[in-house]
Coordinates of C-alpha atoms in Angstrom, one line a residue:
X1 CA 117.9 -38.2 37.2
X2 CA 119.0 -35.1 35.4
X3 CA 122.7 -35.8 36.3
X4 CA 123.7 -34.5 32.9
X5 CA 122.1 -31.1 33.8
X6 CA 123.2 -30.9 37.4
X7 CA 124.4 -27.4 38.5
X8 CA 122.8 -25.8 35.5
X9 CA 123.3 -22.1 35.0
X10 CA 122.4 -19.7 32.2
X11 CA 126.0 -19.3 31.0
X12 CA 125.7 -22.8 29.6
X13 CA 123.4 -21.6 26.9
X14 CA 126.3 -19.8 25.1
X15 CA 128.1 -23.2 24.7
X16 CA 125.3 -25.7 24.5
X17 CA 123.0 -24.0 22.0
X18 CA 125.8 -23.8 19.2
X19 CA 126.8 -27.4 20.1
X20 CA 123.2 -28.6 19.9
X21 CA 122.7 -27.0 16.5
X22 CA 126.0 -28.6 15.2
X23 CA 124.9 -32.0 16.6
X24 CA 121.6 -31.7 14.7
X25 CA 123.3 -30.6 11.5
X26 CA 125.6 -33.6 11.6
X27 CA 123.0 -36.0 12.9
X28 CA 120.2 -35.2 10.4
X29 CA 121.8 -36.8 7.3
X30 CA 122.7 -40.0 9.2
X31 CA 119.3 -40.0 10.9
X32 CA 117.7 -40.1 7.4
X33 CA 120.2 -42.5 5.9
X34 CA 120.7 -45.2 8.6
X35 CA 117.1 -46.5 8.7
X36 CA 117.6 -47.7 5.1
X37 CA 120.1 -50.4 6.4
X38 CA 117.1 -52.1 8.2
X39 CA 114.5 -51.3 5.5
X40 CA 112.8 -48.7 7.7
X41 CA 111.4 -45.3 6.6
X42 CA 113.6 -42.3 7.0
X43 CA 111.4 -40.6 9.6
X44 CA 112.2 -43.3 12.1
X45 CA 115.8 -42.1 12.3
X46 CA 114.6 -38.6 12.9
X47 CA 112.3 -39.8 15.6
X48 CA 115.1 -41.8 17.3
X49 CA 117.3 -38.7 17.1
X50 CA 114.7 -36.7 18.9
X51 CA 113.3 -38.9 21.7
X52 CA 116.5 -40.8 22.6
X53 CA 118.6 -37.7 23.5
X54 CA 115.7 -36.4 25.5
X55 CA 115.4 -39.6 27.5
X56 CA 119.2 -39.8 28.0
X57 CA 119.3 -36.2 29.2
X58 CA 116.8 -37.1 31.9
X59 CA 118.1 -40.5 33.0
X60 CA 121.7 -40.6 31.7
X61 CA 124.7 -40.0 34.0
X62 CA 127.1 -38.4 31.4
X63 CA 127.1 -34.6 30.7
X64 CA 128.7 -35.0 27.3
X65 CA 127.7 -38.3 25.8
X66 CA 125.2 -38.0 22.9
X67 CA 123.1 -41.0 21.9
X68 CA 121.5 -41.7 18.5
X69 CA 121.4 -44.0 15.5
X70 CA 124.6 -45.7 14.5
X71 CA 125.5 -47.9 11.6
X72 CA 126.7 -51.0 13.5
X73 CA 123.6 -51.2 15.7
X74 CA 121.4 -50.7 12.6
X75 CA 123.1 -53.6 10.8
X76 CA 122.6 -55.9 13.8
X77 CA 119.0 -54.6 14.0
X78 CA 118.5 -55.5 10.3
X79 CA 119.6 -59.0 10.9
X80 CA 117.4 -59.5 14.0
X81 CA 114.4 -58.0 12.1
X82 CA 115.1 -60.4 9.2
X83 CA 114.9 -63.4 11.6
X84 CA 111.6 -62.2 13.1
X85 CA 110.0 -61.4 9.8
X86 CA 111.0 -64.7 8.3
X87 CA 109.1 -66.4 11.1
X88 CA 105.9 -64.6 10.3
X89 CA 103.1 -66.5 8.5
X90 CA 103.5 -66.6 4.8
X91 CA 101.5 -64.0 2.9
X92 CA 100.9 -61.8 6.0
X93 CA 101.9 -58.2 6.1
X94 CA 104.7 -57.4 8.5
X95 CA 104.9 -54.0 10.1
X96 CA 108.7 -53.5 10.1
X97 CA 108.4 -50.3 12.2
X98 CA 106.5 -52.3 14.9
X99 CA 109.2 -55.0 14.9
X100 CA 112.0 -52.4 15.2
X101 CA 110.1 -50.7 18.0
X102 CA 109.6 -54.0 19.8
X103 CA 113.3 -54.7 19.6
X104 CA 114.1 -51.2 20.9
X105 CA 111.9 -51.9 24.0
X106 CA 113.6 -55.3 24.3
X107 CA 117.0 -53.7 24.3
X108 CA 115.9 -51.1 26.9
X109 CA 114.5 -53.8 29.1
X110 CA 117.8 -55.7 28.8
X111 CA 119.7 -52.6 29.9
X112 CA 117.5 -52.2 33.0
X113 CA 117.7 -55.9 33.8
X114 CA 121.5 -55.8 33.5
X115 CA 121.5 -52.7 35.8
X116 CA 119.5 -54.5 38.5
X117 CA 121.9 -57.5 38.2
X118 CA 124.9 -55.2 38.2
X119 CA 126.1 -56.6 34.9
X120 CA 127.8 -53.5 33.7
X121 CA 130.9 -55.7 33.4
X122 CA 129.2 -57.0 30.2
X123 CA 130.5 -53.9 28.6
X124 CA 134.0 -55.3 28.8
X125 CA 132.9 -58.7 27.6
X126 CA 133.4 -57.9 23.9
X127 CA 137.1 -56.9 23.9
X128 CA 138.4 -54.1 21.9
X129 CA 140.0 -56.4 19.3
X130 CA 136.8 -58.4 18.9
X131 CA 134.7 -55.2 18.4
X132 CA 137.2 -53.8 15.9
X133 CA 137.1 -57.0 13.9
X134 CA 133.4 -57.3 14.1
X135 CA 132.8 -53.7 13.0
X136 CA 135.1 -54.2 10.1
X137 CA 132.9 -57.1 9.0
X138 CA 129.8 -55.1 9.6
X139 CA 131.1 -52.3 7.5
X140 CA 131.6 -54.6 4.5
X141 CA 128.0 -55.8 4.9
X142 CA 126.8 -52.1 4.9
X143 CA 129.0 -51.4 1.8
X144 CA 127.5 -54.4 -0.1
X145 CA 124.0 -53.3 1.0
X146 CA 124.4 -49.9 -0.8
X147 CA 124.9 -51.4 -4.3
X148 CA 121.2 -51.2 -5.1
X149 CA 120.9 -47.6 -3.9
X150 CA 124.0 -46.5 -5.9
X151 CA 123.0 -48.2 -9.1
X152 CA 119.2 -48.1 -9.0
X153 CA 119.1 -51.9 -9.5
X154 CA 117.1 -54.1 -7.2
X155 CA 119.5 -56.6 -5.6
X156 CA 117.7 -59.7 -4.4
X157 CA 120.6 -61.9 -3.2
X158 CA 122.3 -61.8 0.3
X159 CA 125.8 -62.3 1.5
X160 CA 129.1 -60.7 0.4
X161 CA 129.8 -62.2 -3.0
X162 CA 126.3 -63.0 -4.4
X163 CA 125.2 -59.3 -4.6
X164 CA 128.5 -58.5 -6.6
X165 CA 127.8 -61.4 -9.0
X166 CA 124.2 -60.3 -9.3
X167 CA 125.0 -56.6 -10.1
X168 CA 127.5 -57.8 -12.7
X169 CA 124.9 -60.0 -14.3
X170 CA 122.4 -57.0 -14.3
X171 CA 125.0 -54.4 -15.4
X172 CA 122.7 -53.5 -18.3
X173 CA 120.1 -52.3 -15.8
X174 CA 122.4 -49.8 -14.0
X175 CA 120.9 -46.4 -13.8
X176 CA 123.9 -44.3 -14.7
X177 CA 122.7 -40.9 -13.4
X178 CA 122.1 -42.5 -10.0
X179 CA 125.6 -44.1 -10.0
X180 CA 127.2 -40.8 -11.1
X181 CA 125.4 -38.8 -8.4
X182 CA 126.2 -41.3 -5.7
X183 CA 129.9 -41.4 -6.7
X184 CA 130.1 -37.6 -6.9
X185 CA 128.6 -37.2 -3.4
X186 CA 131.0 -39.8 -2.0
X187 CA 133.9 -38.0 -3.6
X188 CA 132.6 -34.8 -2.0
X189 CA 132.5 -36.4 1.4
X190 CA 136.1 -37.5 1.1
X191 CA 137.2 -34.1 -0.3
X192 CA 135.7 -32.4 2.8
X193 CA 137.4 -34.9 5.1
X194 CA 140.7 -34.5 3.2
X195 CA 140.8 -30.7 3.4
X196 CA 139.4 -30.7 6.9
X197 CA 136.7 -28.2 6.1
X198 CA 134.6 -26.8 8.9
X199 CA 131.3 -27.7 7.3
X200 CA 130.5 -31.4 8.0
X201 CA 130.6 -33.5 4.8
X202 CA 127.1 -35.1 5.3
X203 CA 125.5 -31.7 5.8
X204 CA 127.1 -30.4 2.6
X205 CA 126.0 -33.6 0.7
X206 CA 122.4 -33.1 1.9
X207 CA 122.3 -29.4 1.0
X208 CA 123.9 -29.8 -2.4
X209 CA 121.9 -32.9 -3.5
X210 CA 118.6 -31.3 -2.4
X211 CA 119.4 -28.1 -4.4
X212 CA 120.4 -30.2 -7.5
X213 CA 117.3 -32.4 -7.0
X214 CA 115.1 -29.3 -7.1
X215 CA 116.9 -27.7 -10.0
X216 CA 117.1 -30.7 -12.3
X217 CA 114.1 -32.8 -11.2
X218 CA 116.0 -35.9 -10.1
X219 CA 112.8 -37.8 -9.5
X220 CA 111.6 -37.1 -13.0
X221 CA 114.9 -38.3 -14.4
X222 CA 114.6 -41.7 -12.6
X223 CA 116.7 -41.0 -9.6
X224 CA 115.1 -42.4 -6.4
X225 CA 114.3 -39.8 -3.7
X226 CA 113.2 -40.1 -0.1
X227 CA 109.6 -39.3 -0.8
X228 CA 106.9 -38.1 1.5
X229 CA 107.9 -37.6 5.2
X230 CA 105.5 -37.0 8.0
X231 CA 105.5 -33.3 9.0
X232 CA 104.2 -33.9 12.6
X233 CA 105.9 -35.1 15.8
X234 CA 106.3 -38.7 16.6
X235 CA 103.3 -40.2 18.3
X236 CA 103.1 -42.6 21.2
X237 CA 102.4 -46.2 20.2
X238 CA 103.0 -49.7 21.8
X239 CA 104.0 -52.4 19.3
X240 CA 101.8 -55.5 19.2
X241 CA 104.2 -58.0 20.9
X242 CA 101.5 -60.8 20.7
X243 CA 101.9 -60.9 16.9
X244 CA 105.6 -61.5 17.1
X245 CA 107.7 -64.7 17.9
X246 CA 108.8 -63.8 21.5
X247 CA 111.7 -66.2 21.5
X248 CA 113.3 -64.6 18.4
X249 CA 112.4 -61.2 19.8
X250 CA 114.2 -61.9 23.0
X251 CA 117.3 -63.3 21.2
X252 CA 117.4 -60.3 18.8
X253 CA 117.1 -57.9 21.7
X254 CA 119.9 -59.5 23.7
X255 CA 122.1 -59.6 20.6
X256 CA 121.5 -55.9 19.8
X257 CA 122.0 -55.1 23.5
X258 CA 125.4 -56.8 23.6
X259 CA 126.7 -55.0 20.5
X260 CA 125.2 -51.6 21.2
X261 CA 126.1 -51.5 24.8
X262 CA 129.6 -52.8 24.3
X263 CA 130.3 -50.3 21.5
X264 CA 128.5 -47.5 23.5
X265 CA 130.7 -48.0 26.6
X266 CA 133.8 -48.1 24.4
X267 CA 132.7 -44.7 23.0
X268 CA 131.8 -43.4 26.5
X269 CA 135.1 -44.4 28.0
X270 CA 137.1 -43.1 25.0
X271 CA 135.6 -39.6 25.3
X272 CA 135.6 -39.8 29.1
X273 CA 139.4 -40.3 29.1
X274 CA 139.7 -37.0 27.2
X275 CA 137.5 -35.0 29.5
X276 CA 138.3 -36.7 32.8
X277 CA 134.7 -37.8 33.2
X278 CA 134.4 -41.2 35.0
X279 CA 132.3 -43.7 33.2
X280 CA 130.2 -46.1 35.4
X281 CA 128.9 -48.9 33.1
X282 CA 126.1 -49.8 35.6
X283 CA 124.9 -46.2 35.6
X284 CA 125.1 -45.9 31.9
X285 CA 122.8 -48.9 31.7
X286 CA 120.0 -46.7 33.1
X287 CA 120.6 -43.9 30.6
X288 CA 121.0 -46.2 27.6
X289 CA 118.0 -48.3 28.8
X290 CA 115.8 -45.2 28.8
X291 CA 117.2 -44.0 25.5
X292 CA 116.1 -47.3 23.9
X293 CA 112.7 -47.5 25.5
X294 CA 111.8 -44.0 24.3
X295 CA 112.3 -44.8 20.6
X296 CA 110.4 -48.1 21.2
X297 CA 107.4 -46.1 22.4
X298 CA 107.5 -43.6 19.6
X299 CA 107.8 -45.8 16.5
X300 CA 111.5 -46.0 16.1
X301 CA 114.4 -48.4 16.6
X302 CA 117.3 -49.2 19.0
X303 CA 120.2 -46.7 19.4
X304 CA 123.6 -46.5 21.0
X305 CA 126.1 -43.9 22.1
X306 CA 127.1 -42.0 19.0
X307 CA 130.8 -41.3 18.6
X308 CA 130.2 -38.7 15.8
X309 CA 127.6 -36.7 17.7
X310 CA 129.6 -36.8 20.9
X311 CA 132.8 -35.7 19.0
X312 CA 130.8 -32.7 17.6
X313 CA 129.5 -31.9 21.1
X314 CA 133.1 -31.8 22.5
X315 CA 134.6 -30.0 19.6
X316 CA 132.0 -27.2 19.7
X317 CA 132.3 -26.7 23.4
X318 CA 129.1 -28.4 24.8
X319 CA 129.1 -28.7 28.5
X320 CA 125.9 -30.5 29.4
X321 CA 123.0 -32.5 28.1
X322 CA 121.3 -29.3 27.2
X323 CA 123.2 -29.7 23.9
X324 CA 121.3 -32.9 23.3
X325 CA 118.0 -31.2 24.1
X326 CA 118.8 -28.4 21.7
X327 CA 119.6 -31.0 19.0
X328 CA 116.3 -32.7 19.5
X329 CA 114.4 -29.4 19.3
X330 CA 116.3 -28.5 16.1
X331 CA 115.3 -31.8 14.5
X332 CA 111.7 -31.2 15.5
X333 CA 111.9 -27.9 13.7
X334 CA 113.4 -29.6 10.6
X335 CA 110.7 -32.2 10.6
X336 CA 108.0 -29.6 10.7
X337 CA 109.4 -26.9 8.4
X338 CA 111.9 -28.7 6.1
X339 CA 110.0 -31.9 5.2
X340 CA 109.4 -30.5 1.7
X341 CA 113.1 -30.2 1.1
X342 CA 113.9 -33.6 2.7
X343 CA 111.2 -35.2 0.5
X344 CA 113.3 -34.7 -2.7
X345 CA 116.6 -35.8 -1.1
X346 CA 118.2 -38.3 -3.5
X347 CA 118.6 -41.9 -2.3
X348 CA 122.1 -42.2 -3.9
X349 CA 123.3 -39.3 -1.8
X350 CA 122.2 -41.1 1.3
X351 CA 123.9 -44.2 0.1
X352 CA 127.1 -42.2 -0.2
X353 CA 126.7 -41.1 3.4
X354 CA 126.2 -44.7 4.5
X355 CA 129.3 -45.9 2.5
X356 CA 131.4 -43.2 4.1
X357 CA 130.1 -44.2 7.6
X358 CA 130.8 -47.9 6.8
X359 CA 134.4 -47.2 5.8
X360 CA 134.9 -45.2 9.0
X361 CA 134.0 -48.4 10.9
X362 CA 137.1 -50.1 9.5
X363 CA 139.7 -49.0 11.9
X364 CA 142.9 -49.8 10.1
X365 CA 145.0 -47.9 12.6
X366 CA 143.6 -49.9 15.5
X367 CA 144.1 -53.2 13.6
X368 CA 147.7 -52.3 13.0
X369 CA 148.1 -51.4 16.7
X370 CA 146.6 -54.8 17.7
X371 CA 148.9 -56.6 15.3
X372 CA 151.9 -54.8 16.8
X373 CA 150.8 -55.5 20.4
X374 CA 149.5 -59.0 20.2
X375 CA 149.4 -61.4 17.2
X376 CA 146.9 -63.6 19.1
X377 CA 144.4 -60.8 19.7
X378 CA 144.8 -59.8 16.0
X379 CA 143.7 -63.4 15.0
X380 CA 140.6 -63.0 17.2
X381 CA 139.8 -59.7 15.5
X382 CA 140.0 -61.5 12.1
X383 CA 137.8 -64.3 13.5
X384 CA 135.1 -61.7 14.5
X385 CA 135.4 -60.0 11.1
X386 CA 135.1 -63.3 9.3
X387 CA 132.1 -64.3 11.4
X388 CA 130.2 -61.1 10.5
X389 CA 131.0 -61.5 6.8
X390 CA 130.6 -65.3 6.4
X391 CA 127.6 -66.1 8.7
X392 CA 125.7 -62.8 8.6
X393 CA 125.7 -60.1 11.2
X394 CA 123.4 -61.8 13.7
X395 CA 125.4 -65.1 13.6
X396 CA 128.5 -62.9 13.5
X397 CA 127.7 -61.6 17.0
X398 CA 127.6 -65.3 18.1
X399 CA 130.9 -65.9 16.5
X400 CA 132.3 -62.8 18.2
X401 CA 131.0 -63.8 21.6
X402 CA 132.4 -67.4 21.0
X403 CA 135.7 -65.9 20.0
X404 CA 135.7 -63.9 23.2
X405 CA 135.1 -67.1 25.2
X406 CA 137.9 -68.9 23.5
X407 CA 140.2 -65.9 24.0
X408 CA 139.4 -65.7 27.7
X409 CA 139.9 -69.5 28.1
X410 CA 143.1 -69.3 26.2
X411 CA 144.4 -66.6 28.5
X412 CA 143.6 -68.6 31.7
X413 CA 144.0 -72.2 30.7
X414 CA 147.7 -72.2 31.2
X415 CA 148.4 -70.1 34.3
X416 CA 152.0 -68.9 34.7
X417 CA 153.9 -71.1 37.2
X418 CA 157.4 -72.0 38.2
X419 CA 159.8 -73.1 40.9
X420 CA 161.1 -70.3 43.1
X421 CA 164.5 -69.9 44.7
X422 CA 166.8 -67.3 46.4
X423 CA 169.5 -65.0 45.1
X424 CA 172.4 -64.4 47.4
X425 CA 172.4 -60.8 48.7
X426 CA 168.8 -60.1 47.5
X427 CA 165.5 -60.3 49.3
X428 CA 162.5 -62.3 48.1
X429 CA 162.0 -65.4 45.9
X430 CA 162.7 -65.6 42.2
X431 CA 161.7 -67.8 39.3
X432 CA 164.5 -70.3 38.7
X433 CA 164.0 -70.3 35.0
X434 CA 163.9 -66.5 34.6
X435 CA 166.8 -65.9 36.9
X436 CA 169.7 -68.3 36.3
X437 CA 171.6 -66.9 39.3
X438 CA 168.7 -68.0 41.6
X439 CA 169.2 -71.2 43.6
X440 CA 166.6 -73.6 45.2
X441 CA 166.3 -73.5 49.0
X442 CA 168.1 -76.7 50.2
X443 CA 165.7 -79.4 51.4
X444 CA 162.6 -77.6 50.1
X445 CA 160.7 -76.7 46.9
X446 CA 158.6 -73.6 46.4
X447 CA 156.2 -73.6 43.5
X448 CA 154.0 -70.6 42.5
X449 CA 150.9 -70.6 40.4
X450 CA 149.6 -67.3 39.1
X451 CA 145.9 -67.6 38.3
X452 CA 142.8 -69.6 39.4
X453 CA 142.7 -73.4 39.5
X454 CA 139.3 -74.2 37.9
X455 CA 137.7 -77.0 35.9
X456 CA 139.2 -76.0 32.6
X457 CA 142.9 -75.7 33.7
X458 CA 142.9 -77.9 36.8
X459 CA 144.4 -80.9 34.9
X460 CA 147.2 -78.7 33.5
X461 CA 148.1 -77.5 37.0
X462 CA 147.9 -81.1 38.4
X463 CA 150.3 -82.3 35.7
X464 CA 152.7 -79.5 36.3
X465 CA 152.7 -80.0 40.1
X466 CA 153.0 -83.8 39.8
X467 CA 155.9 -83.5 37.3
X468 CA 157.7 -81.2 39.8
X469 CA 156.9 -83.6 42.6
X470 CA 158.3 -86.6 40.8
X471 CA 161.6 -84.8 40.0
X472 CA 162.3 -83.6 43.5
X473 CA 165.6 -84.8 45.1
X474 CA 165.3 -87.5 47.7
X475 CA 166.3 -85.2 50.5
X476 CA 163.4 -82.8 49.9
X477 CA 161.4 -82.3 53.0
X478 CA 158.5 -80.2 51.7
X479 CA 156.8 -78.7 48.7
X480 CA 155.3 -75.3 49.4
X481 CA 152.6 -74.1 47.0
X482 CA 152.7 -70.3 46.9
X483 CA 149.0 -69.5 46.7
X484 CA 149.3 -65.7 47.0
X485 CA 148.3 -65.3 43.3
X486 CA 145.7 -68.0 43.2
X487 CA 142.4 -66.1 43.2
X488 CA 140.0 -69.0 43.1
X489 CA 139.8 -72.8 43.4
X490 CA 136.8 -74.9 42.5
X491 CA 136.0 -78.6 43.3
X492 CA 137.9 -79.8 40.2
X493 CA 140.9 -77.8 41.2
X494 CA 140.6 -79.2 44.8
X495 CA 140.6 -82.8 43.3
X496 CA 143.7 -81.9 41.3
X497 CA 145.5 -80.7 44.4
X498 CA 144.4 -83.8 46.3
X499 CA 146.1 -86.0 43.7
X500 CA 149.3 -84.0 44.2
X501 CA 149.0 -84.4 48.0
X502 CA 148.6 -88.1 47.7
X503 CA 151.7 -88.4 45.6
X504 CA 153.8 -86.4 48.0
X505 CA 152.5 -88.5 51.0
X506 CA 153.9 -91.6 49.2
X507 CA 157.2 -89.8 48.9
X508 CA 157.2 -88.7 52.5
X509 CA 157.3 -85.0 51.4
X510 CA 155.2 -82.5 53.2
X511 CA 152.7 -80.6 51.1
X512 CA 152.2 -77.0 52.4
X513 CA 150.3 -74.0 51.3
X514 CA 151.5 -70.4 51.7
X515 CA 149.2 -67.3 51.6
X516 CA 146.0 -69.2 50.8
X517 CA 143.0 -67.0 50.6
X518 CA 140.0 -67.6 52.9
X519 CA 137.7 -68.5 50.0
X520 CA 140.2 -71.1 48.6
X521 CA 140.9 -72.5 52.1
X522 CA 137.2 -73.0 52.7
X523 CA 137.0 -75.0 49.4
X524 CA 139.9 -77.1 50.4
X525 CA 138.5 -77.7 53.8
X526 CA 135.2 -78.9 52.4
X527 CA 137.1 -81.1 49.9
X528 CA 139.1 -82.7 52.7
X529 CA 142.5 -81.4 51.4
X530 CA 143.3 -79.5 54.6
X531 CA 142.8 -82.7 56.6
X532 CA 145.0 -84.6 54.2
X533 CA 148.0 -82.2 54.3
X534 CA 147.3 -81.1 57.9
X535 CA 146.1 -77.7 59.2
X536 CA 149.5 -77.1 60.6
X537 CA 150.9 -77.0 57.1
X538 CA 148.8 -73.9 56.1
X539 CA 151.0 -70.8 56.5
X540 CA 150.7 -67.0 56.0
X541 CA 153.7 -66.7 53.8
X542 CA 156.6 -68.6 52.1
X543 CA 159.1 -67.5 54.7
X544 CA 157.0 -68.7 57.6
X545 CA 156.4 -72.0 55.9
X546 CA 160.1 -72.7 55.2
X547 CA 161.2 -71.6 58.6
X548 CA 158.7 -73.9 60.2
X549 CA 159.3 -76.9 58.0
X550 CA 163.1 -76.8 57.4
X551 CA 164.5 -74.2 59.8
X552 CA 167.1 -71.7 58.6
X553 CA 166.4 -70.4 55.1
X554 CA 169.2 -67.9 55.0
X555 CA 171.7 -70.3 53.5
X556 CA 171.1 -68.5 50.2
X557 CA 170.2 -64.8 50.3
X558 CA 168.9 -62.7 53.2
X559 CA 165.6 -63.0 55.1
X560 CA 162.9 -61.9 52.6
X561 CA 161.1 -58.7 53.4
X562 CA 159.6 -58.3 50.0
X563 CA 158.5 -60.8 47.4
X564 CA 159.4 -61.2 43.8
X565 CA 156.9 -63.6 42.3
X566 CA 157.5 -65.3 39.0

């Protein structure tokens, strides 16, 4: 606990207080705007921005990471809430805040359970290309979702194209003052960004739109405003789980956890690489778990690590979680003393902030980088983006996870392999295909496999080995399988190797293993493969195997003192 405040001294106040004030200034507009994505009242975003940083400051391991609402998590939350609300009895009133709070508690419990099971590795499960593609799809969903707030027209259809068709059909109902205001505030945001002004764009939009709203009575002119906000602090409450479908609640919590934790760790590691702060995903699970449970107990929604708030913390010189605590205190003051001003904040201005946030989720530079590095990973990024657009955000997560599975399988289904030989005057063994000057060791064949031999690639390895075995010259005495890069073998892999061993027995060729790990050897012993090939044909290395089985191996090259695997 309190690792983010360890070694505290008074000198930190000079850095953390300005940083905290800046975080609050930038966070307040998004805290009010983001809840609209999930159909939640604006105050829930302020509550999340207050209690989550406090919980993280107590339980989180990072000094600089700031947590809070983020657009991607809100979009997944909206989809999860939609599924739960759709399962409610017809005609019954559904408390959306209670559903969001229950999901926040569920996400927090998922974090703590993952910590107990040491599943911090899940943070790496959704690869960077998958996340980039998925967030691009999410951003388009957010953009479409702002059509009604920009135009003042109630949009009833869902999806990507249907709302565009609907707004075209209802073009006569567009409230032009709302559209002009939203467009002007969006232009202001991009102007601030383009000129790199010191005042954050969202802060400027909120201040200017509130002033104009007071001067020109936007509400009286038909422009929607935020309306009444509670002026008190968030109160403790426990959502009524018994009134909700627990199966859908669990699925929604796990889905939000995967996306928010995966994106949060990417943020943590990105900023950690700049500051030299090590990021332990398992420890972050505790901090993020507490930072989600706290909003769940105070009438709010799930959160994640916030890249914008963390960037502000770094750029303004924050040195500890005191900055997050100052930010929370500032938002409490805003809630108590500025609720009158926030009440007349125009909805189109918030829509402009959401649109700008959504566009920032489309990382064109990263997509270009992925395209340059790997065409295959770029395809998977497009699949994740297409899933979020075509099937909805919640099903898009499933598509993204499925794409990750396919990507992982594709990377390991065809392990690199090859016959090895020697090069005169050089140490080690070399791939015969990669090095034309390499020559096979007379009377022997050395075959290397780089990767595990498991149920999904065992047949491929068996076919490769049997193809090599069938083409060996008649004077070949042995086939040595270089297992130094084989990390794991399962029962299916053992069966595949057994088929190869039986073929070599028929050809009177010794099948030997070099540098077999203890775990793999145990599997082969239980499968009876060691008995088939003979325990005497298990060697510590390729050189030992060849010297024992065929004698002198210096006919080509020198005695190997270092290896050069394929």
